[in-house]
Short mmCIF file of N, CA and C in Angstrom, two decimals:
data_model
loop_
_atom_site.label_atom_id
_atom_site.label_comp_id
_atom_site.label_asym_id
_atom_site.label_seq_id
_atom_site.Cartn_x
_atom_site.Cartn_y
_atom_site.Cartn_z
N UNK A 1 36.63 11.60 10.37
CA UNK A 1 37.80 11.30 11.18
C UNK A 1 37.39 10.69 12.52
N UNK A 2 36.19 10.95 12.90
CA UNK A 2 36.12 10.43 14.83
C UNK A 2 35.34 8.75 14.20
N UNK A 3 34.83 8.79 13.08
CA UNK A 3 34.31 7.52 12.99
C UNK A 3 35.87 6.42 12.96
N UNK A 4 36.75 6.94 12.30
CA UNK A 4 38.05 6.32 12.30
C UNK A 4 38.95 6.11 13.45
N UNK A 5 38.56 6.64 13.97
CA UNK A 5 39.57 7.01 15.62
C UNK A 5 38.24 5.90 16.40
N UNK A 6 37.33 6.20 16.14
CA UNK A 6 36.59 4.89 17.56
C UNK A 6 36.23 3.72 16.18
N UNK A 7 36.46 3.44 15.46
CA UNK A 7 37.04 2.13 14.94
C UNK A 7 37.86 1.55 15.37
N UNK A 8 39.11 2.37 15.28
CA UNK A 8 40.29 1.75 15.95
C UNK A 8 40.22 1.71 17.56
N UNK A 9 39.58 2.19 18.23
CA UNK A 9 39.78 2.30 19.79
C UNK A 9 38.36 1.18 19.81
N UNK A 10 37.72 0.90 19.05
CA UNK A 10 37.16 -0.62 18.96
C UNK A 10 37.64 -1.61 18.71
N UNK A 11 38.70 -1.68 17.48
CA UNK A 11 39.48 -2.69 17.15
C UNK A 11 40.17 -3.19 18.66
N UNK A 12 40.88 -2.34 18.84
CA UNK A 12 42.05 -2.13 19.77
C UNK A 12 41.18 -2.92 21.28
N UNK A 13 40.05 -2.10 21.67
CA UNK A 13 39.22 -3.01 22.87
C UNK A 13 39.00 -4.41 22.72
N UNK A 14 38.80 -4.32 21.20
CA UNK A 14 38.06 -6.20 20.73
C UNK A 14 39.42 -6.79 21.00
N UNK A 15 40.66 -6.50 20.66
CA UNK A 15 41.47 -6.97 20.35
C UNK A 15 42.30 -7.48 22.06
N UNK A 16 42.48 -6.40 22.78
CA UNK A 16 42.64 -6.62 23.71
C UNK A 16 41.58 -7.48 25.21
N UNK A 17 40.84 -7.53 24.93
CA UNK A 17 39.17 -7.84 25.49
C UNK A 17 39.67 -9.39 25.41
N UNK A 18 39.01 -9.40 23.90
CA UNK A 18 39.14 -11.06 23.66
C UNK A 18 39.87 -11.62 22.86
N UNK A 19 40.41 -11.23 22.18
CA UNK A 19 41.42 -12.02 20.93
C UNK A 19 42.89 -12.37 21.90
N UNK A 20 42.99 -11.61 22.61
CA UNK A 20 44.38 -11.17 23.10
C UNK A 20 44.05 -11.80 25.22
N UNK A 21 43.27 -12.32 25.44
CA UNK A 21 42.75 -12.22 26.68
C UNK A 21 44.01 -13.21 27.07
N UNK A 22 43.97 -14.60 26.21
CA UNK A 22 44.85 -15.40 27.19
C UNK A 22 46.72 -15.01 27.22
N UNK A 23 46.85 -14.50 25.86
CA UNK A 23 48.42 -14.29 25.86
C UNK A 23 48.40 -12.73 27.10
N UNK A 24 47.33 -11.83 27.73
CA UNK A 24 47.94 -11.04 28.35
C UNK A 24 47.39 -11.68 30.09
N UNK A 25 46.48 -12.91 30.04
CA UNK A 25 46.90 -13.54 31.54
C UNK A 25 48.03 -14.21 31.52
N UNK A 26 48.79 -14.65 30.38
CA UNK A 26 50.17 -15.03 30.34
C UNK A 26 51.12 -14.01 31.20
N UNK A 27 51.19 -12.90 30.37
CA UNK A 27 51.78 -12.10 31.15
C UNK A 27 51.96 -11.39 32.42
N UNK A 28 50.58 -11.21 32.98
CA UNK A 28 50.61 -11.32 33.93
C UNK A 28 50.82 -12.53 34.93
N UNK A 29 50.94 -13.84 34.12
CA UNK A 29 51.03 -15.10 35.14
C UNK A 29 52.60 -14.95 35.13
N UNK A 30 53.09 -14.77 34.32
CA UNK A 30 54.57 -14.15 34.13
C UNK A 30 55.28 -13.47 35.07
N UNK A 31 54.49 -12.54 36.03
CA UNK A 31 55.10 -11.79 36.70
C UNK A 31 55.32 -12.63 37.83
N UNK A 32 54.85 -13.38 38.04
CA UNK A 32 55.14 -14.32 39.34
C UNK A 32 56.71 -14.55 39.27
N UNK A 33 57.52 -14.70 38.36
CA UNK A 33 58.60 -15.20 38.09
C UNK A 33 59.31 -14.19 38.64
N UNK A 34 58.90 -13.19 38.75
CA UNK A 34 59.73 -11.43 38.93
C UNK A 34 60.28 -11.67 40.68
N UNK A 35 61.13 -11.76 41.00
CA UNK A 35 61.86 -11.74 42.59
C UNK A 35 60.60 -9.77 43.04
N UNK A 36 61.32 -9.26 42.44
CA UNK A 36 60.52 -7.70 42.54
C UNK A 36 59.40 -7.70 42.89
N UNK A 37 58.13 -8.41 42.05
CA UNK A 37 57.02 -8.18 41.75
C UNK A 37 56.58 -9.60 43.22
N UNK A 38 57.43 -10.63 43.50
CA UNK A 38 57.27 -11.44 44.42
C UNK A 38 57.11 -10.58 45.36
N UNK A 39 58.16 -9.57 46.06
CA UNK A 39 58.07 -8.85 47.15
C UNK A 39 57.04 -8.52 47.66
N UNK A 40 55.92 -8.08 46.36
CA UNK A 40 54.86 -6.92 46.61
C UNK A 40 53.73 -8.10 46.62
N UNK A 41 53.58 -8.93 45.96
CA UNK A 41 52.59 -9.58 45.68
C UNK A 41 51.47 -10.77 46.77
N UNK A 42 52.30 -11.36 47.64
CA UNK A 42 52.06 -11.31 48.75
C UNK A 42 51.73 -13.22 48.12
N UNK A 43 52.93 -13.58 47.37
CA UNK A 43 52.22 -15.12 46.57
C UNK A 43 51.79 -16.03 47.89
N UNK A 44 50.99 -16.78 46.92
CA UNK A 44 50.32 -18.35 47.57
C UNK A 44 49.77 -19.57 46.80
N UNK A 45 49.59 -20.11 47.31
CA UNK A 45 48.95 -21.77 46.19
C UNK A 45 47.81 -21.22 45.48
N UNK A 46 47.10 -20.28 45.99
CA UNK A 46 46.09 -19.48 44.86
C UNK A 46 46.51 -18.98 44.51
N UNK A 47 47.13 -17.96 44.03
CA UNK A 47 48.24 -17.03 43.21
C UNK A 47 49.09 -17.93 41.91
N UNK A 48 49.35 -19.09 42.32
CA UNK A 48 49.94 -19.99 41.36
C UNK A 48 48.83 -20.55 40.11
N UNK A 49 47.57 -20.91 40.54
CA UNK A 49 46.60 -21.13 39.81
C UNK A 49 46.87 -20.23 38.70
N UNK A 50 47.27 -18.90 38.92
CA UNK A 50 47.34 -18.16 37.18
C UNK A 50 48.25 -18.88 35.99
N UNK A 51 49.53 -19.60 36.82
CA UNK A 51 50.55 -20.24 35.80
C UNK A 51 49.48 -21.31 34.99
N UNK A 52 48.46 -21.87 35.24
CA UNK A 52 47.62 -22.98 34.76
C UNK A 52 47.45 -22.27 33.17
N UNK A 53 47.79 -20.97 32.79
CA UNK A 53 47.57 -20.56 31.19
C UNK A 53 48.60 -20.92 30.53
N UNK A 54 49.79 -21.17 31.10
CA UNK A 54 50.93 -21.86 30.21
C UNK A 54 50.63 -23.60 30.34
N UNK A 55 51.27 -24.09 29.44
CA UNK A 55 50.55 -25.95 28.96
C UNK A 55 51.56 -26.40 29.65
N UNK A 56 52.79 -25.64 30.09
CA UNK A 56 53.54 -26.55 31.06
C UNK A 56 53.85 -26.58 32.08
N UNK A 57 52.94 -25.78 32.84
CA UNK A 57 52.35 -25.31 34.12
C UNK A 57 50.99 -26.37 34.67
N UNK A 58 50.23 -26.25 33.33
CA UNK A 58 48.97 -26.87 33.57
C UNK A 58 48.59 -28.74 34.59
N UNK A 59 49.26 -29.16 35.89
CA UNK A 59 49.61 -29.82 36.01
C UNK A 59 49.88 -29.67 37.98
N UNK A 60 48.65 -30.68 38.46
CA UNK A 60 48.78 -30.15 39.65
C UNK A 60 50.08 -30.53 40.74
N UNK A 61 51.05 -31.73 40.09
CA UNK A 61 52.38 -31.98 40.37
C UNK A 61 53.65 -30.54 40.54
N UNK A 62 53.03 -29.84 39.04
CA UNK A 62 53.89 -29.19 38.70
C UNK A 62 53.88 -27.67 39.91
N UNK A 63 52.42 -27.22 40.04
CA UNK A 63 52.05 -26.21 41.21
C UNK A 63 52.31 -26.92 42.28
N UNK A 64 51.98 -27.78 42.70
CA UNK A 64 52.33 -28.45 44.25
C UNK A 64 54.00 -28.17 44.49
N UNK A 65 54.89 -28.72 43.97
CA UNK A 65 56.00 -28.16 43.53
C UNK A 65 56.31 -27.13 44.22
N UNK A 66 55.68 -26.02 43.49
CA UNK A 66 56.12 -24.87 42.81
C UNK A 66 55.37 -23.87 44.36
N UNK A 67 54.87 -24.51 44.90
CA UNK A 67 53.83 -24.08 46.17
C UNK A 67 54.96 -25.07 47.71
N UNK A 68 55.24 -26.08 47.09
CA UNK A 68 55.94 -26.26 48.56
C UNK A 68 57.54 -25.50 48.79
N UNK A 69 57.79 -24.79 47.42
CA UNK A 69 59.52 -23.92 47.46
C UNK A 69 58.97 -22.88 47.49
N UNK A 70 57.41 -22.19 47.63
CA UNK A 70 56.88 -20.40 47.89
C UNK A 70 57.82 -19.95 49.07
N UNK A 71 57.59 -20.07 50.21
CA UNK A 71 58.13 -19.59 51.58
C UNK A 71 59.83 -19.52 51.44
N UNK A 72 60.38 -20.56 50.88
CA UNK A 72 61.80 -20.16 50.34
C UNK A 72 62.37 -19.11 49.46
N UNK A 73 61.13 -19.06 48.13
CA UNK A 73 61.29 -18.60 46.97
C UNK A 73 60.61 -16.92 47.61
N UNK A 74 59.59 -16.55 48.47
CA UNK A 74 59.44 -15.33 49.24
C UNK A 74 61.05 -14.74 50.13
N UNK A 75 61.21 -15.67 50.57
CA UNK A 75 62.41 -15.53 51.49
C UNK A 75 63.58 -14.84 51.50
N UNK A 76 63.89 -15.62 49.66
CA UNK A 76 65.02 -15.29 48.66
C UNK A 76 64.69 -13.79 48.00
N UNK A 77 63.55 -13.25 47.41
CA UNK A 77 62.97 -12.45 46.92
C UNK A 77 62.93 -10.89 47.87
N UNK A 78 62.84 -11.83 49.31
CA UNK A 78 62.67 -10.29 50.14
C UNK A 78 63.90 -9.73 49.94
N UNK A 79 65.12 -10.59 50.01
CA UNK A 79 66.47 -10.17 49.80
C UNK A 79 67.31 -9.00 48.62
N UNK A 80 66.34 -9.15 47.71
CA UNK A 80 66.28 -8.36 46.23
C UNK A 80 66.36 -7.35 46.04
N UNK A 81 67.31 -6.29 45.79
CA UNK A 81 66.74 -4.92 45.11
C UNK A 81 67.02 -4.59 44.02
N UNK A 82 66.29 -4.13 43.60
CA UNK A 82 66.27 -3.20 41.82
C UNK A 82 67.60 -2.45 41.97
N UNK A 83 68.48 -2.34 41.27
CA UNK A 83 70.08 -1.88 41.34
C UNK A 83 69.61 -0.41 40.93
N UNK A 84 70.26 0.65 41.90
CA UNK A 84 70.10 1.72 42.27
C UNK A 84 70.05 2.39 40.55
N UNK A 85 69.31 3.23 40.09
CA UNK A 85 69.83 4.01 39.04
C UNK A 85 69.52 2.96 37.27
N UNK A 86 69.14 1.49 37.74
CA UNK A 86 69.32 0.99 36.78
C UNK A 86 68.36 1.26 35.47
N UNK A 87 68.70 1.01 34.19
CA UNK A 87 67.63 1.11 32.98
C UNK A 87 67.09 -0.57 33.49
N UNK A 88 66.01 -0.87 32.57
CA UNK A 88 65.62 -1.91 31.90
C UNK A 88 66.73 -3.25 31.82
N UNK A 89 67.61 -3.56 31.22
CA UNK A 89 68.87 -3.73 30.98
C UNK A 89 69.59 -4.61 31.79
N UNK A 90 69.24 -3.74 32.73
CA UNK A 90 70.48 -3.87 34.33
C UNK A 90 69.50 -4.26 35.31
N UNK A 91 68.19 -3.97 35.31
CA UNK A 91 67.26 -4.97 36.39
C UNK A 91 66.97 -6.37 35.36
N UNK A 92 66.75 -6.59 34.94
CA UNK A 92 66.79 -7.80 34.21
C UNK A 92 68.06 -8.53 33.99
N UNK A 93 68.97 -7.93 34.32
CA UNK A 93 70.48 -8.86 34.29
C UNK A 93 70.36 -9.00 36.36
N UNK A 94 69.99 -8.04 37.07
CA UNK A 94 69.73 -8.02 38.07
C UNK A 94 69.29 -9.96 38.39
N UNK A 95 67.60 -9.94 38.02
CA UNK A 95 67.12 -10.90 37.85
C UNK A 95 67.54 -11.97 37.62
N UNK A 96 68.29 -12.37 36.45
CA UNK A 96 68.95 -13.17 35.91
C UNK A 96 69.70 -13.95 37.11
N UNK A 97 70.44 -13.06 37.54
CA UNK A 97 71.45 -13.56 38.64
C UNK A 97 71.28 -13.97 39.48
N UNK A 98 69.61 -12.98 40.00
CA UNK A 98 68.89 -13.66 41.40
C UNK A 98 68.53 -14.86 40.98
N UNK A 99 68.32 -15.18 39.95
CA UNK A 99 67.77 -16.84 39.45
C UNK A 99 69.19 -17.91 39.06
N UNK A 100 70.16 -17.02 39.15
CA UNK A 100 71.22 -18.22 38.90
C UNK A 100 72.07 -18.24 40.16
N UNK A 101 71.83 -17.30 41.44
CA UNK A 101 71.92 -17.62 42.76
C UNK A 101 70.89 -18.25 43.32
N UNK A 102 69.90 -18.53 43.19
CA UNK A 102 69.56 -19.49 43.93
C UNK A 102 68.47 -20.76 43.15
N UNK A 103 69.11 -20.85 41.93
CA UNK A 103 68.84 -22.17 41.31
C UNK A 103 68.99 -23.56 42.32
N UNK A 104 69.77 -23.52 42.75
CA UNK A 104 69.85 -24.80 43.85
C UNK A 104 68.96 -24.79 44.89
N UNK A 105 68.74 -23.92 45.52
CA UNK A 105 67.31 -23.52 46.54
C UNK A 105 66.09 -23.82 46.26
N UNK A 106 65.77 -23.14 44.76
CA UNK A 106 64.42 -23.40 44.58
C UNK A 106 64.37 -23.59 43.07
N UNK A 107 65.02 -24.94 43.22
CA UNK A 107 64.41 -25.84 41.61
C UNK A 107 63.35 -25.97 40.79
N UNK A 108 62.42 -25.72 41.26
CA UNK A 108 61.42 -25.91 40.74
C UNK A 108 61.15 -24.50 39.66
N UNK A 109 61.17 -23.76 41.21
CA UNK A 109 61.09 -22.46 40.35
C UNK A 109 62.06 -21.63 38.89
N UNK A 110 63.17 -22.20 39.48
CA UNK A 110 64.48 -22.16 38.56
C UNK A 110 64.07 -22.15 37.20
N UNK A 111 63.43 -23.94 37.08
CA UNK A 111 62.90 -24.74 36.05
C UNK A 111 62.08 -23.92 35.50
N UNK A 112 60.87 -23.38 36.33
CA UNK A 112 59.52 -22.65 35.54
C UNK A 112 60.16 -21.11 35.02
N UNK A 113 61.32 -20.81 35.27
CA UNK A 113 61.94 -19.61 34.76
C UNK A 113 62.38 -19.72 33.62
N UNK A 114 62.79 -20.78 33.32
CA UNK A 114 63.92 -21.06 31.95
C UNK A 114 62.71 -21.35 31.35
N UNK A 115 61.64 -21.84 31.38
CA UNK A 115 60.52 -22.05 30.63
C UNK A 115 59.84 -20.45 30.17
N UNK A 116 59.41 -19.98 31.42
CA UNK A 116 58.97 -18.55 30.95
C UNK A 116 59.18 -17.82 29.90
N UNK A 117 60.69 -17.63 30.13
CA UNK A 117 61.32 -16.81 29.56
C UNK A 117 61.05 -16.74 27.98
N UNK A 118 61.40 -18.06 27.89
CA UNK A 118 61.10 -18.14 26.63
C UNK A 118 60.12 -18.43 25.84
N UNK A 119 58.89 -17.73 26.27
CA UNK A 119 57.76 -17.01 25.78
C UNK A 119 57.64 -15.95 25.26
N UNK A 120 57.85 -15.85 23.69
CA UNK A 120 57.86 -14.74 22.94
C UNK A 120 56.66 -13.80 22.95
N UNK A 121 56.78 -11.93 23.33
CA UNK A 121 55.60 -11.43 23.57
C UNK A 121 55.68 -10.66 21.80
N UNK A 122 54.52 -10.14 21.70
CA UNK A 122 54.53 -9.58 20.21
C UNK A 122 53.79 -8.07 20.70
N UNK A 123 54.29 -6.95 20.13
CA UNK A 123 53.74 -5.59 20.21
C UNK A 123 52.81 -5.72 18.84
N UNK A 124 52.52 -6.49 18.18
CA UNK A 124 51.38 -6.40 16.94
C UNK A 124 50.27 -5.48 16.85
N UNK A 125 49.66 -6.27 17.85
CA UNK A 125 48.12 -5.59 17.83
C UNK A 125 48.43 -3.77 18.72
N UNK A 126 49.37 -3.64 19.15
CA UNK A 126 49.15 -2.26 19.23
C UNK A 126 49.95 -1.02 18.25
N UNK A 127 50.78 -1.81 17.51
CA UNK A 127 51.07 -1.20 16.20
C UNK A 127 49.92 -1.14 15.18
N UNK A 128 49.46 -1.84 15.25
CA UNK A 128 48.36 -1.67 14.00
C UNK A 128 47.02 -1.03 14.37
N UNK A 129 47.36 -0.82 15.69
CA UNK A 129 46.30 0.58 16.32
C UNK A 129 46.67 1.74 15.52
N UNK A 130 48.40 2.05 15.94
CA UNK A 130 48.84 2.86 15.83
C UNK A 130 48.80 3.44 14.22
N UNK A 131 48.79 1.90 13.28
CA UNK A 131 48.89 2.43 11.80
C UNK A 131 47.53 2.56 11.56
N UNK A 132 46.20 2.49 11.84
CA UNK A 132 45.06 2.49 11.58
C UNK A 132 45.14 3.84 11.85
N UNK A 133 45.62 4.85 12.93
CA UNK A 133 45.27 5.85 13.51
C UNK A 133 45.96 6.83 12.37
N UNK A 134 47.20 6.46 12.07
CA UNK A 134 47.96 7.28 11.68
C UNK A 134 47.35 7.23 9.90
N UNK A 135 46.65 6.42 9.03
CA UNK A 135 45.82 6.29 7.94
C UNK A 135 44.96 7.39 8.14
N UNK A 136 44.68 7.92 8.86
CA UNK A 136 43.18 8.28 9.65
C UNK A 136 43.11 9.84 9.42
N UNK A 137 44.37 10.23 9.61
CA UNK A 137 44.70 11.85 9.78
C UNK A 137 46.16 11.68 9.20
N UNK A 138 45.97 13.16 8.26
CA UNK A 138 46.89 14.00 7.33
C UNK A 138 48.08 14.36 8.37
N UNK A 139 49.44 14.51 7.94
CA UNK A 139 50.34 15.51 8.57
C UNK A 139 50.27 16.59 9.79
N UNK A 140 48.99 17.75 8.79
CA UNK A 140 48.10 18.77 9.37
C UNK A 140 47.61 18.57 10.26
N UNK A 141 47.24 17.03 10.84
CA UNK A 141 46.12 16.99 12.18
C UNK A 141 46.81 16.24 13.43
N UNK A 142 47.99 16.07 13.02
CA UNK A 142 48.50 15.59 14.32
C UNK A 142 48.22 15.98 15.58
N UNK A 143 47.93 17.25 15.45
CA UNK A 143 48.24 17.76 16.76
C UNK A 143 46.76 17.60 17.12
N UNK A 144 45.88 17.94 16.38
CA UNK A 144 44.48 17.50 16.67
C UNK A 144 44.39 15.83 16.91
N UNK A 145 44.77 15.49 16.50
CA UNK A 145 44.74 13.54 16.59
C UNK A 145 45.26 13.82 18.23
N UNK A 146 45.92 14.29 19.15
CA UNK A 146 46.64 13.78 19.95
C UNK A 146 46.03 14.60 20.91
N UNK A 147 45.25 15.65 20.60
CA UNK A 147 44.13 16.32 21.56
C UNK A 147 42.79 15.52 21.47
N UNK A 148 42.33 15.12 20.08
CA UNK A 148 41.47 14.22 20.34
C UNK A 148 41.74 13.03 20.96
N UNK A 149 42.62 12.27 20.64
CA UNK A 149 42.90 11.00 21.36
C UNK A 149 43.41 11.22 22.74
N UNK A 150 43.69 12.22 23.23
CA UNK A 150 43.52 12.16 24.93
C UNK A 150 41.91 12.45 25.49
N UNK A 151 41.12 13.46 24.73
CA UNK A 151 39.86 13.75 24.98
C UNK A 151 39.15 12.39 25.23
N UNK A 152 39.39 11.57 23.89
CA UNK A 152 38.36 10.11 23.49
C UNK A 152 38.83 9.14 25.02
N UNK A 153 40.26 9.24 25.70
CA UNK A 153 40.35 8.17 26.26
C UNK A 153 39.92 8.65 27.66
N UNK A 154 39.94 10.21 27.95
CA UNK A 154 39.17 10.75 29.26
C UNK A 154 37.74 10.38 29.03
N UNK A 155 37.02 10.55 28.15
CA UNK A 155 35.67 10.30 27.98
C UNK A 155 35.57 8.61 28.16
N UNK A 156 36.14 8.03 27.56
CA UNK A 156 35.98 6.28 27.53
C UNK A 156 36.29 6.19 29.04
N UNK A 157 37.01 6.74 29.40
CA UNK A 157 37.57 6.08 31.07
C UNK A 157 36.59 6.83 32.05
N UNK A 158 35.91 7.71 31.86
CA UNK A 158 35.22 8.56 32.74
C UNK A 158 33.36 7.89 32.28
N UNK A 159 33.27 7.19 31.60
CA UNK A 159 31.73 6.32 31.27
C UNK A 159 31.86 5.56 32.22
N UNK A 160 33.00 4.73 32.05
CA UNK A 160 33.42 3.41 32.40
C UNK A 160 32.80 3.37 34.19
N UNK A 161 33.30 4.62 34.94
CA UNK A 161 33.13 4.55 36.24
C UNK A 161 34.21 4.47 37.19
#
């Protein structure tokens, strides 16, 4: 059983490491788009360099752009709050709105939103962690699977440093 459990927490590293490296700097280049995540982030013309992982980003017209509406697009963003109490749901309709109030302000950015968005993410590779794990151990060992698998990830994170 532990040879099966650090198979998969190998799979799962390989997978995330390198197979998976550029779709999750996507995501994080993604967050730039977030009014929220703008607040905290402290953007700049280096900060934009991450959008260069999407192909329609890749384009120093397109960052120049997207770098001379920052100080507006900060401006607009400080203005923002996460709606008191909200799920998931309701900050993302939040969002929505902050981007369809000030579409006229900052075009550019507007533009690289409607693009974003529609970047499909996939939970794949961590389901098939999950079904490798769950192959792995009987009914009976759940509860052991879930004491070992917190043990394995204190030990992996406590090597690490």
């Amino acid at each position: 059983d532990l040879q099966c459990v650090q198979g998969a927490i190998n799979w799962f590293l390989r997978k995330f490491n390198v197979e998976l490296e550029i779709p999750l700097r996507a995501f994080k280049a993604a967050r730039l788009m977030d009014p929220l995540f703008a607040q905290q982030a402290n953007l700049n013309a280096a900060t934009l360099e991450q959008l260069r992982v999407f192909p329609f980003f890749n384009s120093d017209e397109v960052l120049q752009n997207l770098a001379e509406e920052l100080p507006a697009y900060a401006a607009a963003a400080e203005g923002m709050e996460a709606p008191a109490g909200a799920d998931f749901k309701g900050t993302a309709e939040a969002k929505l709105q902050f981007w369809q109030r000030n579409a006229a302000a900052l075009p550019h950015w507007a533009d690289a939103v409607q693009k974003v968005v529609l970047v499909q993410p996939s939970s794949a590779a961590s389901e098939r962690v999950f079904s490798i794990l769950k192959s792995c151990f009987h009914e009976q060992q759940d509860n052991a699977l879930t004491d070992y698998l917190q043990a394995a990830v204190m030990l992996r994170y406590n090597h690490r440093g």
